[in-house]
Amino acid sequence: MNLESYPPLFSELSKSSNQEYLSSDHHQKVDTVDSIIIKPVVQDSDPIPVIDLQSLSLDELGEACKDWGLFRLVNHGIPPSLLNQLQEHAKTLYSLSFQSKQALFTAPTSYFWGTPALTPSGAPLSRGPQKINWVEGFNIPISQLSQLQPQHPVLASFRLLLEDYGKHLARLAKTIFEAMAMKLKLDEEQSKSNLSESTGNIRVYRYPSCSIPDTAWGIDVHTDSSVLSILYECEVGGLEVLRDDEWFQVKPICNALIVNLGDMMQAISNDNYKSVIHRVKLNKHKERISICYFVFPDEDSVIRSSKYKPFTYNDFRAQVQEDIKTHGFKLGLESFKLNEAL
C-alpha cells in the first residue's frame, strides 16, 4: 500500500488501530435501516438479475427494477479494451501522491476524499471527523471534458478515454430509460426531460485496503440521487445491496456493468421501481477502484407523482445538501412525500 498516494488521514488510520478516528456509527447503521432488523450478508449465491441488452425483455427489465432496483448488464456494446484501459489509467493516476492529485484535478473536474457527498461544483461536503468514509474520488462532468487541458500525459489520455466512454454510457442510459418508460407507460413527451444527457457525470473511486474492514466503510448505507447509475468494477468486489431486509454481495464480473436505479427513477416511476439501498465494504488485502456514471433529469424538469409533491432535481439537490449539513445524511425522497403517502 503506497501510503503517500492516500489522503494523510487515511495514511494515519492505516498505521494506527485508534478507533477514535473510525466512524463507530457505521457498523451500527448497516445492521438496521429505518429501524428494520437486517439479516447477515448473503455471500454464497449470486442472485443479481442479468439483463441482456441485445435481446432486451421489457418484462425481465421491469421485474429487476421492481424487485431489486439493480441488475447486471451484458452485451452492452462497450469494448473490453476500453474498460481495461480506463481501469489501468485510473490505477496510474491514483498511484500519484496526494498533493499531485489535488493539483491535477482542477475545475471543471475535482478531487475529493472522505465523503461521496459533493456540492454542485464538486467540492466535498464536510460531515465531521466521525463520519469519514474510506473513499477518494475524481469527479468529472462529461459535458465539460473539452474544457480540461491536462498537462500530465496520463490524465490527457484518460480524458480521451472518458470522452469515448461517456458516449457509450449516454447511449446505454437512453436505451435503458426509454425501455423503462415504455414498460411503465410513461407520457413520452414528459419523460424526455426526465433524463438529460448533459447531466452525465463520471466518478472514479478508490477505496483503500483496511486491516479492520468491519469497523469502517468505503461508503456507508445510501441511495443514489440519480435516475440511473452505471458501475464498472471487475477485480475486488465490495458492493452490497439490500433486498427484503437482506444484504447481498454483488460479485464483480469483468466486462459486465452494474446498473442501479436512483431516487429520481423511483419518483418518476411513482414508486413502482425502487432506488436501491447499497453500501461499499472495504477489502482487508486489496484496494478497490470503480468507475461510476450518474445521470439526472433536466435541473428544472418537474417530476410529478401521486406519491410526492411536484419537485425539480434542483429542489431535490438543494434539500439533500441541507440534509447533509443539518443531519449528516440525506433524507432523500422522504422530504417530498405527500401526507397521504406517509
CSV table of C-alpha atoms in Angstrom, one decimal:
chain,number,residue,atom,x,y,z
A,1,MET,CA,0.0,0.0,0.0
A,2,ASN,CA,1.6,3.3,-1.2
A,3,LEU,CA,0.7,5.5,1.8
A,4,GLU,CA,2.0,8.6,0.2
A,5,SER,CA,-0.7,8.3,-2.5
A,6,TYR,CA,-3.5,8.4,0.1
A,7,PRO,CA,-5.0,11.4,1.9
A,8,PRO,CA,-3.0,12.0,5.1
A,9,LEU,CA,-5.8,10.9,7.4
A,10,PHE,CA,-6.1,7.5,5.6
A,11,SER,CA,-2.4,7.0,6.0
A,12,GLU,CA,-2.6,7.7,9.7
A,13,LEU,CA,-5.6,5.4,10.1
A,14,SER,CA,-3.7,2.6,8.2
A,15,LYS,CA,-0.8,2.9,10.6
A,16,SER,CA,-2.9,3.0,13.7
A,17,SER,CA,-5.7,1.0,15.2
A,18,ASN,CA,-7.0,4.0,17.1
A,19,GLN,CA,-10.8,3.6,17.0
A,20,GLU,CA,-11.4,7.3,17.7
A,21,TYR,CA,-10.9,8.0,14.0
A,22,LEU,CA,-13.2,5.3,12.8
A,23,SER,CA,-16.9,6.0,12.3
A,24,SER,CA,-18.3,3.8,15.1
A,25,ASP,CA,-21.8,4.5,13.9
A,26,HIS,CA,-21.1,2.9,10.5
A,27,HIS,CA,-21.2,-0.6,12.0
A,28,GLN,CA,-24.4,0.2,13.8
A,29,LYS,CA,-26.1,1.8,10.7
A,30,VAL,CA,-25.6,-1.2,8.4
A,31,ASP,CA,-27.3,-3.5,10.8
A,32,THR,CA,-30.6,-1.5,10.7
A,33,VAL,CA,-32.3,0.6,8.1
A,34,ASP,CA,-35.2,2.7,9.3
A,35,SER,CA,-35.3,0.6,12.5
A,36,ILE,CA,-35.7,-2.7,10.5
A,37,ILE,CA,-33.5,-5.5,11.8
A,38,ILE,CA,-31.3,-6.6,8.9
A,39,LYS,CA,-30.2,-10.2,8.4
A,40,PRO,CA,-26.5,-11.2,7.8
A,41,VAL,CA,-24.9,-10.7,4.4
A,42,VAL,CA,-25.8,-13.4,1.8
A,43,GLN,CA,-22.4,-14.5,0.4
A,44,ASP,CA,-22.7,-17.9,-1.3
A,45,SER,CA,-25.2,-17.1,-4.1
A,46,ASP,CA,-25.3,-14.5,-6.9
A,47,PRO,CA,-29.0,-13.8,-7.5
A,48,ILE,CA,-28.5,-10.4,-9.1
A,49,PRO,CA,-30.7,-10.2,-12.2
A,50,VAL,CA,-29.0,-10.2,-15.6
A,51,ILE,CA,-30.3,-8.1,-18.5
A,52,ASP,CA,-29.0,-8.8,-22.0
A,53,LEU,CA,-29.1,-5.5,-24.0
A,54,GLN,CA,-29.0,-7.4,-27.3
A,55,SER,CA,-32.2,-9.3,-26.5
A,56,LEU,CA,-33.9,-6.8,-24.2
A,57,SER,CA,-37.0,-8.1,-22.5
A,58,LEU,CA,-39.2,-5.4,-21.1
A,59,ASP,CA,-40.8,-7.9,-18.6
A,60,GLU,CA,-37.4,-9.0,-17.3
A,61,LEU,CA,-36.2,-5.4,-17.0
A,62,GLY,CA,-39.4,-4.3,-15.2
A,63,GLU,CA,-39.1,-7.2,-12.8
A,64,ALA,CA,-35.5,-6.4,-12.0
A,65,CYS,CA,-36.3,-2.7,-11.4
A,66,LYS,CA,-39.3,-3.5,-9.2
A,67,ASP,CA,-37.8,-6.3,-7.1
A,68,TRP,CA,-34.1,-5.2,-6.9
A,69,GLY,CA,-33.7,-1.7,-8.3
A,70,LEU,CA,-30.5,-3.1,-9.8
A,71,PHE,CA,-29.3,-5.5,-12.5
A,72,ARG,CA,-26.2,-6.7,-14.2
A,73,LEU,CA,-26.0,-5.6,-17.9
A,74,VAL,CA,-24.3,-7.8,-20.5
A,75,ASN,CA,-23.8,-7.4,-24.3
A,76,HIS,CA,-23.8,-3.7,-23.8
A,77,GLY,CA,-21.5,-2.9,-26.7
A,78,ILE,CA,-18.6,-1.3,-24.8
A,79,PRO,CA,-15.3,-2.8,-26.0
A,80,PRO,CA,-13.5,-4.7,-23.2
A,81,SER,CA,-10.3,-3.0,-24.3
A,82,LEU,CA,-11.8,0.4,-23.4
A,83,LEU,CA,-12.9,-0.8,-20.0
A,84,ASN,CA,-9.4,-2.3,-19.3
A,85,GLN,CA,-7.7,0.9,-20.4
A,86,LEU,CA,-9.9,3.0,-18.1
A,87,GLN,CA,-9.0,0.8,-15.1
A,88,GLU,CA,-5.3,0.9,-15.8
A,89,HIS,CA,-5.3,4.7,-16.3
A,90,ALA,CA,-7.2,5.1,-13.1
A,91,LYS,CA,-4.7,3.0,-11.2
A,92,THR,CA,-1.8,5.0,-12.5
A,93,LEU,CA,-3.5,8.3,-11.6
A,94,TYR,CA,-4.3,7.1,-8.1
A,95,SER,CA,-0.7,6.0,-7.6
A,96,LEU,CA,0.4,9.6,-7.7
A,97,SER,CA,1.0,11.5,-4.5
A,98,PHE,CA,-2.0,13.1,-2.6
A,99,GLN,CA,-0.6,16.5,-3.4
A,100,SER,CA,-0.2,15.7,-7.1
A,101,LYS,CA,-3.8,14.6,-7.4
A,102,GLN,CA,-5.0,17.8,-5.7
A,103,ALA,CA,-3.1,19.9,-8.2
A,104,LEU,CA,-4.1,17.9,-11.3
A,105,PHE,CA,-7.8,17.7,-10.8
A,106,THR,CA,-8.9,21.3,-11.1
A,107,ALA,CA,-12.2,22.8,-12.4
A,108,PRO,CA,-14.3,21.6,-14.1
A,109,THR,CA,-13.1,18.3,-12.5
A,110,SER,CA,-12.5,17.9,-8.8
A,111,TYR,CA,-10.7,15.5,-6.4
A,112,PHE,CA,-12.3,14.6,-3.1
A,113,TRP,CA,-11.9,12.2,-0.3
A,114,GLY,CA,-13.6,11.1,3.0
A,115,THR,CA,-17.2,11.6,1.6
A,116,PRO,CA,-19.1,11.0,-1.6
A,117,ALA,CA,-21.3,14.0,-0.9
A,118,LEU,CA,-20.4,16.9,-3.1
A,119,THR,CA,-21.7,20.4,-3.8
A,120,PRO,CA,-22.8,21.1,-7.4
A,121,SER,CA,-19.3,22.5,-8.1
A,122,GLY,CA,-17.7,19.2,-7.0
A,123,ALA,CA,-16.4,20.3,-3.6
A,124,PRO,CA,-16.8,17.8,-0.8
A,125,LEU,CA,-19.5,18.4,1.9
A,126,SER,CA,-17.9,18.0,5.3
A,127,ARG,CA,-19.7,15.6,7.6
A,128,GLY,CA,-17.3,15.8,10.5
A,129,PRO,CA,-14.4,13.6,11.6
A,130,GLN,CA,-16.7,10.8,13.0
A,131,LYS,CA,-18.3,10.3,9.6
A,132,ILE,CA,-15.3,9.6,7.4
A,133,ASN,CA,-15.9,7.2,4.5
A,134,TRP,CA,-12.7,5.5,3.3
A,135,VAL,CA,-13.0,6.6,-0.2
A,136,GLU,CA,-11.3,9.1,-2.5
A,137,GLY,CA,-12.5,10.1,-6.0
A,138,PHE,CA,-12.3,12.1,-9.2
A,139,ASN,CA,-15.5,13.9,-10.1
A,140,ILE,CA,-15.7,14.5,-13.9
A,141,PRO,CA,-18.7,16.3,-15.6
A,142,ILE,CA,-18.7,14.7,-19.1
A,143,SER,CA,-20.2,17.7,-20.9
A,144,GLN,CA,-17.2,19.8,-19.7
A,145,LEU,CA,-14.4,17.4,-20.5
A,146,SER,CA,-13.4,19.5,-23.5
A,147,GLN,CA,-12.6,22.3,-21.1
A,148,LEU,CA,-10.0,20.1,-19.4
A,149,GLN,CA,-6.5,20.8,-20.7
A,150,PRO,CA,-4.3,18.5,-18.6
A,151,GLN,CA,-0.5,18.8,-18.6
A,152,HIS,CA,0.0,15.3,-17.2
A,153,PRO,CA,0.2,12.8,-20.1
A,154,VAL,CA,-1.7,10.0,-18.3
A,155,LEU,CA,-4.5,12.4,-17.5
A,156,ALA,CA,-4.6,13.7,-21.1
A,157,SER,CA,-5.0,10.2,-22.5
A,158,PHE,CA,-7.5,9.4,-19.7
A,159,ARG,CA,-9.6,12.4,-20.8
A,160,LEU,CA,-9.8,10.9,-24.4
A,161,LEU,CA,-10.8,7.5,-23.0
A,162,LEU,CA,-13.5,9.2,-20.8
A,163,GLU,CA,-14.9,11.1,-23.8
A,164,ASP,CA,-15.3,7.7,-25.7
A,165,TYR,CA,-16.7,6.0,-22.6
A,166,GLY,CA,-19.2,8.9,-22.0
A,167,LYS,CA,-20.7,8.4,-25.4
A,168,HIS,CA,-21.3,4.7,-24.7
A,169,LEU,CA,-22.8,5.5,-21.3
A,170,ALA,CA,-25.2,8.1,-22.7
A,171,ARG,CA,-26.3,5.5,-25.3
A,172,LEU,CA,-26.9,2.9,-22.6
A,173,ALA,CA,-28.7,5.3,-20.3
A,174,LYS,CA,-31.0,6.5,-23.0
A,175,THR,CA,-31.8,2.9,-24.2
A,176,ILE,CA,-32.5,1.6,-20.7
A,177,PHE,CA,-34.5,4.6,-19.6
A,178,GLU,CA,-36.7,4.5,-22.8
A,179,ALA,CA,-37.3,0.8,-22.1
A,180,MET,CA,-38.3,1.5,-18.5
A,181,ALA,CA,-40.6,4.4,-19.6
A,182,MET,CA,-42.2,2.1,-22.2
A,183,LYS,CA,-42.8,-0.6,-19.6
A,184,LEU,CA,-44.2,1.9,-17.1
A,185,LYS,CA,-46.3,3.5,-19.9
A,186,LEU,CA,-45.0,7.0,-19.1
A,187,ASP,CA,-46.0,10.0,-21.1
A,188,GLU,CA,-43.5,10.2,-23.9
A,189,GLU,CA,-43.2,14.0,-24.0
A,190,GLN,CA,-42.9,14.4,-20.3
A,191,SER,CA,-40.3,11.7,-19.9
A,192,LYS,CA,-38.0,13.3,-22.4
A,193,SER,CA,-36.9,15.8,-19.8
A,194,ASN,CA,-36.6,13.2,-17.1
A,195,LEU,CA,-33.2,12.0,-18.4
A,196,SER,CA,-30.7,14.7,-19.6
A,197,GLU,CA,-27.5,13.6,-21.3
A,198,SER,CA,-25.9,16.9,-20.4
A,199,THR,CA,-26.1,16.0,-16.7
A,200,GLY,CA,-23.9,12.9,-17.2
A,201,ASN,CA,-21.2,12.7,-14.6
A,202,ILE,CA,-18.4,10.1,-14.0
A,203,ARG,CA,-16.8,9.5,-10.7
A,204,VAL,CA,-13.7,7.3,-10.4
A,205,TYR,CA,-13.5,5.9,-6.8
A,206,ARG,CA,-10.6,4.3,-4.9
A,207,TYR,CA,-11.2,2.5,-1.7
A,208,PRO,CA,-8.0,1.6,0.3
A,209,SER,CA,-7.5,-1.8,1.8
A,210,CYS,CA,-8.2,-1.9,5.5
A,211,SER,CA,-6.9,-4.3,8.1
A,212,ILE,CA,-10.1,-3.8,10.1
A,213,PRO,CA,-12.7,-3.8,7.3
A,214,ASP,CA,-15.7,-4.5,9.5
A,215,THR,CA,-15.1,-1.3,11.5
A,216,ALA,CA,-15.1,1.2,8.7
A,217,TRP,CA,-16.8,1.5,5.4
A,218,GLY,CA,-15.8,2.6,1.9
A,219,ILE,CA,-19.2,4.3,1.5
A,220,ASP,CA,-21.9,3.6,4.1
A,221,VAL,CA,-25.6,2.9,3.5
A,222,HIS,CA,-27.2,5.2,1.0
A,223,THR,CA,-29.3,5.5,-2.2
A,224,ASP,CA,-28.1,7.4,-5.3
A,225,SER,CA,-29.9,10.6,-6.2
A,226,SER,CA,-29.7,9.9,-9.9
A,227,VAL,CA,-32.1,8.5,-12.4
A,228,LEU,CA,-29.6,5.8,-13.3
A,229,SER,CA,-26.1,4.8,-12.1
A,230,ILE,CA,-23.9,2.6,-14.2
A,231,LEU,CA,-20.9,1.0,-12.5
A,232,TYR,CA,-17.9,-0.9,-13.7
A,233,GLU,CA,-15.5,-2.8,-11.4
A,234,CYS,CA,-14.2,-6.2,-12.1
A,235,GLU,CA,-11.5,-7.2,-9.6
A,236,VAL,CA,-12.1,-6.8,-5.9
A,237,GLY,CA,-15.8,-6.5,-5.2
A,238,GLY,CA,-17.3,-4.9,-2.1
A,239,LEU,CA,-20.6,-3.6,-3.3
A,240,GLU,CA,-23.6,-4.8,-1.2
A,241,VAL,CA,-27.3,-4.2,-1.9
A,242,LEU,CA,-30.3,-4.5,0.3
A,243,ARG,CA,-33.4,-6.5,-0.7
A,244,ASP,CA,-36.1,-7.8,1.5
A,245,ASP,CA,-34.1,-6.9,4.7
A,246,GLU,CA,-31.1,-9.0,3.5
A,247,TRP,CA,-27.8,-7.7,2.3
A,248,PHE,CA,-26.4,-9.4,-0.9
A,249,GLN,CA,-22.9,-9.2,-2.3
A,250,VAL,CA,-22.6,-8.1,-5.9
A,251,LYS,CA,-19.8,-10.1,-7.3
A,252,PRO,CA,-17.5,-8.4,-9.8
A,253,ILE,CA,-17.7,-9.9,-13.3
A,254,CYS,CA,-15.3,-8.4,-15.9
A,255,ASN,CA,-16.9,-6.7,-18.9
A,256,ALA,CA,-20.3,-6.7,-17.3
A,257,LEU,CA,-21.8,-3.5,-15.9
A,258,ILE,CA,-24.0,-2.9,-12.9
A,259,VAL,CA,-27.0,-0.6,-13.4
A,260,ASN,CA,-28.8,0.7,-10.3
A,261,LEU,CA,-31.8,2.9,-10.1
A,262,GLY,CA,-31.7,6.1,-8.1
A,263,ASP,CA,-34.1,8.3,-6.2
A,264,MET,CA,-35.2,10.2,-9.3
A,265,MET,CA,-36.3,7.0,-11.1
A,266,GLN,CA,-38.2,5.8,-8.0
A,267,ALA,CA,-40.2,9.1,-8.0
A,268,ILE,CA,-40.6,9.1,-11.8
A,269,SER,CA,-42.0,5.5,-11.6
A,270,ASN,CA,-44.4,6.5,-8.9
A,271,ASP,CA,-42.6,4.1,-6.5
A,272,ASN,CA,-43.2,1.1,-8.9
A,273,TYR,CA,-39.4,0.8,-9.2
A,274,LYS,CA,-37.1,1.2,-6.3
A,275,SER,CA,-34.0,3.2,-5.6
A,276,VAL,CA,-31.7,0.5,-4.3
A,277,ILE,CA,-30.1,0.8,-0.9
A,278,HIS,CA,-26.4,-0.1,-1.1
A,279,ARG,CA,-23.0,0.3,0.6
A,280,VAL,CA,-19.4,-0.5,-0.2
A,281,LYS,CA,-17.4,-2.8,2.1
A,282,LEU,CA,-13.6,-2.4,2.3
A,283,ASN,CA,-11.3,-5.3,1.5
A,284,LYS,CA,-8.7,-6.5,4.0
A,285,HIS,CA,-5.9,-7.1,1.4
A,286,LYS,CA,-6.7,-5.1,-1.8
A,287,GLU,CA,-7.7,-1.6,-2.7
A,288,ARG,CA,-10.7,-1.2,-5.0
A,289,ILE,CA,-11.1,1.0,-8.0
A,290,SER,CA,-14.5,1.5,-9.6
A,291,ILE,CA,-15.9,3.8,-12.3
A,292,CYS,CA,-19.4,5.0,-11.9
A,293,TYR,CA,-21.7,7.1,-14.2
A,294,PHE,CA,-24.6,9.1,-12.9
A,295,VAL,CA,-27.3,10.8,-15.0
A,296,PHE,CA,-30.1,13.0,-13.8
A,297,PRO,CA,-33.2,14.8,-15.1
A,298,ASP,CA,-33.0,18.3,-16.5
A,299,GLU,CA,-32.5,20.5,-13.5
A,300,ASP,CA,-35.8,22.4,-13.9
A,301,SER,CA,-37.9,19.5,-15.2
A,302,VAL,CA,-40.8,19.0,-12.8
A,303,ILE,CA,-41.3,15.4,-11.6
A,304,ARG,CA,-44.9,14.7,-10.9
A,305,SER,CA,-46.2,11.7,-8.9
A,306,SER,CA,-49.2,10.7,-6.8
A,307,LYS,CA,-46.7,9.8,-4.1
A,308,TYR,CA,-44.8,13.1,-3.9
A,309,LYS,CA,-45.4,16.8,-4.2
A,310,PRO,CA,-44.1,18.2,-7.5
A,311,PHE,CA,-40.4,18.9,-7.4
A,312,THR,CA,-37.4,19.5,-9.7
A,313,TYR,CA,-34.0,17.9,-9.5
A,314,ASN,CA,-32.7,21.4,-8.4
A,315,ASP,CA,-35.2,21.2,-5.5
A,316,PHE,CA,-34.1,17.7,-4.6
A,317,ARG,CA,-30.4,18.5,-4.7
A,318,ALA,CA,-30.8,21.6,-2.6
A,319,GLN,CA,-32.7,19.6,0.0
A,320,VAL,CA,-30.1,16.9,0.1
A,321,GLN,CA,-27.4,19.5,0.6
A,322,GLU,CA,-29.3,20.9,3.5
A,323,ASP,CA,-30.0,17.5,5.0
A,324,ILE,CA,-26.3,16.6,5.0
A,325,LYS,CA,-25.3,19.9,6.6
A,326,THR,CA,-28.0,19.6,9.2
A,327,HIS,CA,-28.3,15.8,9.9
A,328,GLY,CA,-25.1,14.4,8.4
A,329,PHE,CA,-27.0,12.3,5.9
A,330,LYS,CA,-29.7,12.8,3.3
A,331,LEU,CA,-33.4,12.2,3.9
A,332,GLY,CA,-34.0,11.9,0.2
A,333,LEU,CA,-37.5,11.3,-1.1
A,334,GLU,CA,-38.9,11.3,2.4
A,335,SER,CA,-38.7,15.1,2.3
A,336,PHE,CA,-41.1,15.3,-0.7
A,337,LYS,CA,-43.7,12.6,0.3
A,338,LEU,CA,-47.3,13.7,0.3
A,339,ASN,CA,-49.0,13.4,3.6
A,340,GLU,CA,-51.4,10.7,2.4
A,341,ALA,CA,-48.4,8.7,1.1
A,342,LEU,CA,-46.8,8.6,4.6
